[in-house]
PDB file of C-alpha atoms in Angstrom:
ATOM      1  CA  GLU A   1      58.377  21.938  50.558  1.00 94.00           C
ATOM      2  CA  VAL A   2      56.015  19.746  52.551  1.00 96.00           C
ATOM      3  CA  GLN A   3      57.212  16.151  52.771  1.00 97.00           C
ATOM      4  CA  LEU A   4      55.741  13.099  54.475  1.00 98.00           C
ATOM      5  CA  VAL A   5      57.603   9.789  54.322  1.00 98.00           C
ATOM      6  CA  GLU A   6      56.046   6.594  55.628  1.00 98.00           C
ATOM      7  CA  THR A   7      58.089   3.558  56.651  1.00 98.00           C
ATOM      8  CA  GLY A   8      57.539   0.302  58.484  1.00 98.00           C
ATOM      9  CA  GLY A   9      55.254  -1.622  56.167  1.00 97.00           C
ATOM     10  CA  GLY A  10      55.639  -5.221  55.089  1.00 97.00           C
ATOM     11  CA  LEU A  11      54.200  -8.716  55.188  1.00 98.00           C
ATOM     12  CA  VAL A  12      52.804  -9.839  58.551  1.00 98.00           C
ATOM     13  CA  GLN A  13      50.749 -12.793  59.731  1.00 98.00           C
ATOM     14  CA  PRO A  14      47.201 -12.369  61.027  1.00 98.00           C
ATOM     15  CA  GLY A  15      47.135 -11.543  64.721  1.00 98.00           C
ATOM     16  CA  LYS A  16      50.593  -9.961  64.678  1.00 98.00           C
ATOM     17  CA  SER A  17      51.630  -6.326  65.111  1.00 98.00           C
ATOM     18  CA  LEU A  18      53.301  -3.659  63.004  1.00 98.00           C
ATOM     19  CA  LYS A  19      54.241  -0.044  63.642  1.00 98.00           C
ATOM     20  CA  LEU A  20      54.236   2.560  60.898  1.00 98.00           C
ATOM     21  CA  THR A  21      56.232   5.786  61.084  1.00 98.00           C
ATOM     22  CA  CYS A  22      55.641   8.983  59.158  1.00 98.00           C
ATOM     23  CA  ALA A  23      58.520  11.444  59.184  1.00 98.00           C
ATOM     24  CA  THR A  24      57.632  14.950  58.087  1.00 98.00           C
ATOM     25  CA  SER A  25      59.318  18.191  57.113  1.00 98.00           C
ATOM     26  CA  GLY A  26      58.553  21.510  55.478  1.00 97.00           C
ATOM     27  CA  PHE A  27      55.819  22.717  57.818  1.00 97.00           C
ATOM     28  CA  THR A  28      55.167  23.438  61.483  1.00 97.00           C
ATOM     29  CA  PHE A  29      54.458  19.901  62.631  1.00 98.00           C
ATOM     30  CA  SER A  30      53.654  20.774  66.240  1.00 97.00           C
ATOM     31  CA  THR A  31      50.453  22.618  65.292  1.00 97.00           C
ATOM     32  CA  ALA A  32      49.282  20.225  62.596  1.00 97.00           C
ATOM     33  CA  TRP A  33      46.531  17.644  62.994  1.00 97.00           C
ATOM     34  CA  MET A  34      47.818  14.421  61.486  1.00 98.00           C
ATOM     35  CA  HIS A  35      45.882  11.535  59.985  1.00 98.00           C
ATOM     36  CA  TRP A  36      46.301   8.056  58.585  1.00 98.00           C
ATOM     37  CA  VAL A  37      44.277   7.025  55.525  1.00 98.00           C
ATOM     38  CA  ARG A  38      44.470   3.622  53.873  1.00 98.00           C
ATOM     39  CA  GLN A  39      43.740   2.389  50.364  1.00 98.00           C
ATOM     40  CA  SER A  40      42.619  -1.172  49.919  1.00 98.00           C
ATOM     41  CA  PRO A  41      43.667  -3.321  46.931  1.00 97.00           C
ATOM     42  CA  ASP A  42      40.394  -2.415  45.172  1.00 96.00           C
ATOM     43  CA  LYS A  43      41.495   1.265  45.471  1.00 96.00           C
ATOM     44  CA  ARG A  44      38.901   2.343  48.020  1.00 97.00           C
ATOM     45  CA  LEU A  45      40.123   5.030  50.416  1.00 98.00           C
ATOM     46  CA  GLU A  46      39.335   4.852  54.132  1.00 98.00           C
ATOM     47  CA  TRP A  47      40.218   7.367  56.825  1.00 97.00           C
ATOM     48  CA  ILE A  48      41.366   5.439  59.890  1.00 97.00           C
ATOM     49  CA  ALA A  49      42.842   7.743  62.539  1.00 97.00           C
ATOM     50  CA  ARG A  50      43.563  11.322  63.551  1.00 97.00           C
ATOM     51  CA  ILE A  51      45.621  12.993  66.268  1.00 98.00           C
ATOM     52  CA  LYS A  52      45.233  16.662  67.137  1.00 97.00           C
ATOM     53  CA  ASP A  53      47.971  18.992  68.378  1.00 98.00           C
ATOM     54  CA  LYS A  54      49.138  19.793  71.909  1.00 97.00           C
ATOM     55  CA  SER A  55      46.726  22.710  72.322  1.00 97.00           C
ATOM     56  CA  ASN A  56      43.946  20.188  71.747  1.00 97.00           C
ATOM     57  CA  ASN A  57      45.457  17.707  74.201  1.00 98.00           C
ATOM     58  CA  TYR A  58      46.626  15.386  71.430  1.00 98.00           C
ATOM     59  CA  ALA A  59      43.044  14.090  71.142  1.00 97.00           C
ATOM     60  CA  THR A  60      42.699  10.995  68.976  1.00 97.00           C
ATOM     61  CA  ASP A  61      39.867   9.527  66.938  1.00 96.00           C
ATOM     62  CA  TYR A  62      39.507   6.266  64.995  1.00 97.00           C
ATOM     63  CA  VAL A  63      37.244   4.589  62.510  1.00 97.00           C
ATOM     64  CA  GLU A  64      35.185   1.880  64.178  1.00 96.00           C
ATOM     65  CA  SER A  65      36.900  -0.983  62.334  1.00 96.00           C
ATOM     66  CA  VAL A  66      40.282  -0.292  63.977  1.00 98.00           C
ATOM     67  CA  LYS A  67      39.233   0.939  67.428  1.00 98.00           C
ATOM     68  CA  GLY A  68      40.958  -1.022  70.182  1.00 97.00           C
ATOM     69  CA  ARG A  69      43.526  -2.443  67.733  1.00 98.00           C
ATOM     70  CA  PHE A  70      45.284   0.605  66.255  1.00 98.00           C
ATOM     71  CA  THR A  71      46.887   3.506  68.132  1.00 98.00           C
ATOM     72  CA  ILE A  72      47.974   6.790  66.599  1.00 98.00           C
ATOM     73  CA  SER A  73      50.645   8.824  68.375  1.00 98.00           C
ATOM     74  CA  ARG A  74      53.092  11.611  67.633  1.00 98.00           C
ATOM     75  CA  ASP A  75      56.483  12.978  68.663  1.00 98.00           C
ATOM     76  CA  ASP A  76      56.627  16.705  68.025  1.00 98.00           C
ATOM     77  CA  SER A  77      60.374  16.756  68.746  1.00 98.00           C
ATOM     78  CA  LYS A  78      60.883  14.419  65.783  1.00 98.00           C
ATOM     79  CA  SER A  79      58.084  15.838  63.571  1.00 98.00           C
ATOM     80  CA  SER A  80      56.792  12.309  63.284  1.00 98.00           C
ATOM     81  CA  VAL A  81      53.489  10.507  63.623  1.00 98.00           C
ATOM     82  CA  TYR A  82      53.065   6.793  64.246  1.00 98.00           C
ATOM     83  CA  LEU A  83      50.464   4.092  63.794  1.00 98.00           C
ATOM     84  CA  GLN A  84      50.747   1.057  66.043  1.00 98.00           C
ATOM     85  CA  MET A  85      48.703  -1.754  64.543  1.00 98.00           C
ATOM     86  CA  ASN A  86      47.909  -4.776  66.706  1.00 98.00           C
ATOM     87  CA  SER A  87      45.809  -7.885  66.134  1.00 98.00           C
ATOM     88  CA  LEU A  88      46.105  -7.403  62.395  1.00 98.00           C
ATOM     89  CA  LYS A  89      43.501  -8.970  60.120  1.00 98.00           C
ATOM     90  CA  GLU A  90      43.640  -9.857  56.424  1.00 98.00           C
ATOM     91  CA  GLU A  91      41.196  -7.033  55.741  1.00 97.00           C
ATOM     92  CA  ASP A  92      43.815  -4.559  57.032  1.00 98.00           C
ATOM     93  CA  THR A  93      45.840  -5.270  53.893  1.00 98.00           C
ATOM     94  CA  ALA A  94      46.251  -1.885  52.215  1.00 98.00           C
ATOM     95  CA  THR A  95      48.565   0.961  51.339  1.00 98.00           C
ATOM     96  CA  TYR A  96      48.742   3.276  54.346  1.00 98.00           C
ATOM     97  CA  TYR A  97      49.126   7.007  53.843  1.00 98.00           C
ATOM     98  CA  CYS A  98      50.053   9.619  56.383  1.00 98.00           C
ATOM     99  CA  THR A  99      48.317  12.921  55.710  1.00 98.00           C
ATOM    100  CA  ARG A 100      48.457  16.394  57.095  1.00 96.00           C
ATOM    101  CA  GLY A 101      45.087  17.909  57.895  1.00 90.00           C
ATOM    102  CA  TYR A 102      42.898  15.037  56.614  1.00 86.00           C
ATOM    103  CA  THR A 103      43.714  15.388  52.912  1.00 92.00           C
ATOM    104  CA  ASP A 104      45.891  18.503  52.582  1.00 94.00           C
ATOM    105  CA  TYR A 105      49.129  16.678  51.863  1.00 97.00           C
ATOM    106  CA  TRP A 106      49.831  12.964  51.432  1.00 98.00           C
ATOM    107  CA  GLY A 107      52.905  10.831  51.802  1.00 97.00           C
ATOM    108  CA  GLN A 108      53.955   8.300  49.168  1.00 97.00           C
ATOM    109  CA  GLY A 109      52.339   5.475  51.136  1.00 98.00           C
ATOM    110  CA  VAL A 110      53.565   2.201  52.586  1.00 98.00           C
ATOM    111  CA  MET A 111      52.165  -1.237  51.845  1.00 98.00           C
ATOM    112  CA  VAL A 112      50.963  -3.542  54.575  1.00 98.00           C
ATOM    113  CA  THR A 113      50.040  -7.118  53.667  1.00 98.00           C
ATOM    114  CA  VAL A 114      48.410  -9.320  56.264  1.00 98.00           C
ATOM    115  CA  SER A 115      48.538 -12.954  55.198  1.00 97.00           C
ATOM    116  CA  SER A 116      49.474 -16.333  56.538  1.00 95.00           C
TER     117      SER A 116
ATOM    118  CA  ASP B   1      28.679   7.222  58.942  1.00 95.00           C
ATOM    119  CA  ILE B   2      28.086   9.544  55.996  1.00 97.00           C
ATOM    120  CA  VAL B   3      28.008   7.711  52.682  1.00 98.00           C
ATOM    121  CA  MET B   4      29.549   9.447  49.685  1.00 98.00           C
ATOM    122  CA  THR B   5      28.240   8.294  46.298  1.00 98.00           C
ATOM    123  CA  GLN B   6      30.070   9.247  43.123  1.00 98.00           C
ATOM    124  CA  THR B   7      28.839   8.942  39.559  1.00 97.00           C
ATOM    125  CA  PRO B   8      29.837   7.858  37.042  1.00 97.00           C
ATOM    126  CA  LEU B   9      32.263   5.075  37.957  1.00 97.00           C
ATOM    127  CA  SER B  10      34.258   5.841  34.837  1.00 97.00           C
ATOM    128  CA  LEU B  11      34.290   8.558  32.218  1.00 96.00           C
ATOM    129  CA  SER B  12      35.863   8.475  28.759  1.00 96.00           C
ATOM    130  CA  VAL B  13      36.789  11.849  27.338  1.00 96.00           C
ATOM    131  CA  ALA B  14      38.834  13.185  24.464  1.00 95.00           C
ATOM    132  CA  ILE B  15      41.602  15.652  25.121  1.00 95.00           C
ATOM    133  CA  GLY B  16      40.136  19.133  25.055  1.00 95.00           C
ATOM    134  CA  GLN B  17      36.635  18.024  26.026  1.00 96.00           C
ATOM    135  CA  SER B  18      35.023  18.785  29.362  1.00 97.00           C
ATOM    136  CA  ALA B  19      34.186  16.276  32.117  1.00 97.00           C
ATOM    137  CA  SER B  20      31.823  16.410  35.056  1.00 98.00           C
ATOM    138  CA  ILE B  21      31.698  14.173  38.134  1.00 98.00           C
ATOM    139  CA  SER B  22      28.849  14.074  40.633  1.00 98.00           C
ATOM    140  CA  CYS B  23      29.158  13.382  44.349  1.00 98.00           C
ATOM    141  CA  LYS B  24      26.205  12.991  46.686  1.00 98.00           C
ATOM    142  CA  SER B  25      26.349  12.661  50.466  1.00 98.00           C
ATOM    143  CA  SER B  26      23.823  10.808  52.604  1.00 98.00           C
ATOM    144  CA  GLN B  27      23.323  13.898  54.758  1.00 97.00           C
ATOM    145  CA  SER B  28      24.121  17.589  54.624  1.00 97.00           C
ATOM    146  CA  LEU B  29      27.825  18.389  54.877  1.00 97.00           C
ATOM    147  CA  LYS B  30      27.265  21.903  56.192  1.00 97.00           C
ATOM    148  CA  TYR B  31      29.012  22.013  59.542  1.00 96.00           C
ATOM    149  CA  SER B  32      27.964  24.030  62.603  1.00 95.00           C
ATOM    150  CA  ASP B  33      30.566  26.699  61.730  1.00 95.00           C
ATOM    151  CA  GLY B  34      28.734  27.344  58.459  1.00 95.00           C
ATOM    152  CA  LYS B  35      31.445  25.775  56.309  1.00 97.00           C
ATOM    153  CA  THR B  36      31.084  22.712  54.109  1.00 97.00           C
ATOM    154  CA  TYR B  37      34.070  20.380  54.286  1.00 97.00           C
ATOM    155  CA  LEU B  38      33.827  18.666  50.930  1.00 97.00           C
ATOM    156  CA  ASN B  39      37.119  18.015  49.156  1.00 98.00           C
ATOM    157  CA  TRP B  40      38.157  16.517  45.844  1.00 98.00           C
ATOM    158  CA  VAL B  41      41.366  14.506  45.587  1.00 98.00           C
ATOM    159  CA  PHE B  42      43.036  13.137  42.476  1.00 98.00           C
ATOM    160  CA  GLN B  43      45.222  10.084  42.061  1.00 98.00           C
ATOM    161  CA  SER B  44      47.194   9.592  38.883  1.00 97.00           C
ATOM    162  CA  PRO B  45      48.382   6.034  38.098  1.00 94.00           C
ATOM    163  CA  GLY B  46      51.082   4.854  40.484  1.00 94.00           C
ATOM    164  CA  GLN B  47      51.021   8.030  42.531  1.00 97.00           C
ATOM    165  CA  SER B  48      49.649   8.966  45.928  1.00 97.00           C
ATOM    166  CA  PRO B  49      46.478  11.049  46.075  1.00 97.00           C
ATOM    167  CA  LYS B  50      46.658  14.822  45.930  1.00 97.00           C
ATOM    168  CA  ARG B  51      44.022  17.290  47.025  1.00 98.00           C
ATOM    169  CA  LEU B  52      42.682  19.558  44.274  1.00 98.00           C
ATOM    170  CA  ILE B  53      39.749  21.344  45.862  1.00 98.00           C
ATOM    171  CA  TYR B  54      38.669  21.981  49.458  1.00 98.00           C
ATOM    172  CA  GLN B  55      35.526  23.411  51.010  1.00 97.00           C
ATOM    173  CA  VAL B  56      33.528  22.675  47.857  1.00 98.00           C
ATOM    174  CA  SER B  57      35.095  25.232  45.523  1.00 98.00           C
ATOM    175  CA  LYS B  58      38.486  26.465  46.732  1.00 98.00           C
ATOM    176  CA  LEU B  59      41.358  25.413  44.473  1.00 98.00           C
ATOM    177  CA  ASP B  60      44.611  24.299  46.054  1.00 97.00           C
ATOM    178  CA  SER B  61      47.762  26.144  45.086  1.00 95.00           C
ATOM    179  CA  GLY B  62      48.991  25.186  41.639  1.00 95.00           C
ATOM    180  CA  VAL B  63      45.719  23.617  40.515  1.00 97.00           C
ATOM    181  CA  PRO B  64      44.752  24.924  37.057  1.00 96.00           C
ATOM    182  CA  ASP B  65      41.572  26.984  36.810  1.00 95.00           C
ATOM    183  CA  ARG B  66      40.266  24.381  34.352  1.00 96.00           C
ATOM    184  CA  PHE B  67      39.073  22.676  37.538  1.00 98.00           C
ATOM    185  CA  SER B  68      36.035  23.933  39.384  1.00 98.00           C
ATOM    186  CA  GLY B  69      33.902  22.671  42.231  1.00 98.00           C
ATOM    187  CA  THR B  70      30.313  23.544  42.969  1.00 98.00           C
ATOM    188  CA  GLY B  71      27.477  22.384  45.157  1.00 97.00           C
ATOM    189  CA  SER B  72      25.958  22.597  48.613  1.00 95.00           C
ATOM    190  CA  GLU B  73      24.346  20.511  51.341  1.00 96.00           C
ATOM    191  CA  THR B  74      24.343  17.018  49.763  1.00 97.00           C
ATOM    192  CA  ASP B  75      25.012  17.535  46.040  1.00 98.00           C
ATOM    193  CA  PHE B  76      28.419  18.409  44.649  1.00 98.00           C
ATOM    194  CA  THR B  77      30.088  18.509  41.237  1.00 98.00           C
ATOM    195  CA  LEU B  78      33.641  18.573  39.979  1.00 98.00           C
ATOM    196  CA  LYS B  79      34.027  19.969  36.492  1.00 98.00           C
ATOM    197  CA  ILE B  80      37.111  19.847  34.322  1.00 97.00           C
ATOM    198  CA  SER B  81      37.018  22.011  31.247  1.00 93.00           C
ATOM    199  CA  ARG B  82      39.440  21.258  28.422  1.00 93.00           C
ATOM    200  CA  VAL B  83      40.753  17.916  29.753  1.00 96.00           C
ATOM    201  CA  GLU B  84      44.490  17.384  29.352  1.00 95.00           C
ATOM    202  CA  ALA B  85      46.451  14.112  29.383  1.00 93.00           C
ATOM    203  CA  GLU B  86      47.787  14.846  32.879  1.00 94.00           C
ATOM    204  CA  ASP B  87      44.198  14.862  34.191  1.00 96.00           C
ATOM    205  CA  LEU B  88      43.726  11.146  33.538  1.00 95.00           C
ATOM    206  CA  GLY B  89      43.387   9.088  36.702  1.00 97.00           C
ATOM    207  CA  VAL B  90      40.912   8.618  39.550  1.00 98.00           C
ATOM    208  CA  TYR B  91      38.989  11.387  41.285  1.00 98.00           C
ATOM    209  CA  TYR B  92      37.555  10.984  44.779  1.00 98.00           C
ATOM    210  CA  CYS B  93      35.239  13.229  46.715  1.00 98.00           C
ATOM    211  CA  CYS B  94      35.548  13.134  50.490  1.00 97.00           C
ATOM    212  CA  GLN B  95      33.899  14.770  53.453  1.00 97.00           C
ATOM    213  CA  GLY B  96      35.581  16.053  56.585  1.00 94.00           C
ATOM    214  CA  SER B  97      32.573  17.678  58.199  1.00 94.00           C
ATOM    215  CA  TYR B  98      31.751  14.736  60.444  1.00 95.00           C
ATOM    216  CA  SER B  99      33.826  11.950  61.944  1.00 91.00           C
ATOM    217  CA  PRO B 100      34.677   9.525  60.539  1.00 94.00           C
ATOM    218  CA  GLY B 101      35.736  11.254  57.363  1.00 95.00           C
ATOM    219  CA  THR B 102      34.503   9.284  54.379  1.00 97.00           C
ATOM    220  CA  PHE B 103      35.388   8.974  50.708  1.00 98.00           C
ATOM    221  CA  GLY B 104      33.430   8.296  47.574  1.00 98.00           C
ATOM    222  CA  GLY B 105      34.256   5.186  45.571  1.00 97.00           C
ATOM    223  CA  GLY B 106      36.142   7.123  42.909  1.00 98.00           C
ATOM    224  CA  THR B 107      35.608   8.055  39.259  1.00 98.00           C
ATOM    225  CA  LYS B 108      38.168   6.938  36.712  1.00 98.00           C
ATOM    226  CA  LEU B 109      38.803   9.478  33.976  1.00 97.00           C
ATOM    227  CA  GLU B 110      40.050   7.745  30.843  1.00 96.00           C
ATOM    228  CA  LEU B 111      41.023   8.734  27.352  1.00 89.00           C
ATOM    229  CA  LYS B 112      38.449   8.194  24.634  1.00 87.00           C
TER     230      LYS B 112
END
């Protein structure tokens, strides 16, 4: 059974940092392209980052609104993908989902609230 | 970025009736490999989203054949025949043909 479990969310002040972790199991992680998608409080979904597999040089891509602030990475030995979020803004407040292959499988999500 | 526009915003149906949701993209979603990466995902209340249909019309494993997806280029439709209570929630179309992937605003399926 495919499982994705996100951790690391919480309440953080604007300008601060947070790192999300997505631990996976039930599939061959090393060949999977992994993504982060977020859902704002008004329920809109937004794709924010993707990392390819080793054969594709772990290439990354980001939505414009997070470029230069967020970094996606992975550890194939731990079947985990990460999202380092720096310089957080109030508009980053959302539930963050880790997904396999854009929308194939989703985790349960983790809430991030950016507020002073 | 490609804009995905869904209509209607909400849909009230009785159990056993059919429902249809439209999704239009601001440009053709047919990729250079000939495939069209248009998916439909469903989110029931309090749950994380789940993909139902990929590449316009292919049903994910375990998805009832009451669901069907059609369309091409910029116009797509999700149809649910014989709506059941478990189908109530929000449906989103999304495109993965071009980066960044983008989602429609969602259609809430409610009980009449």
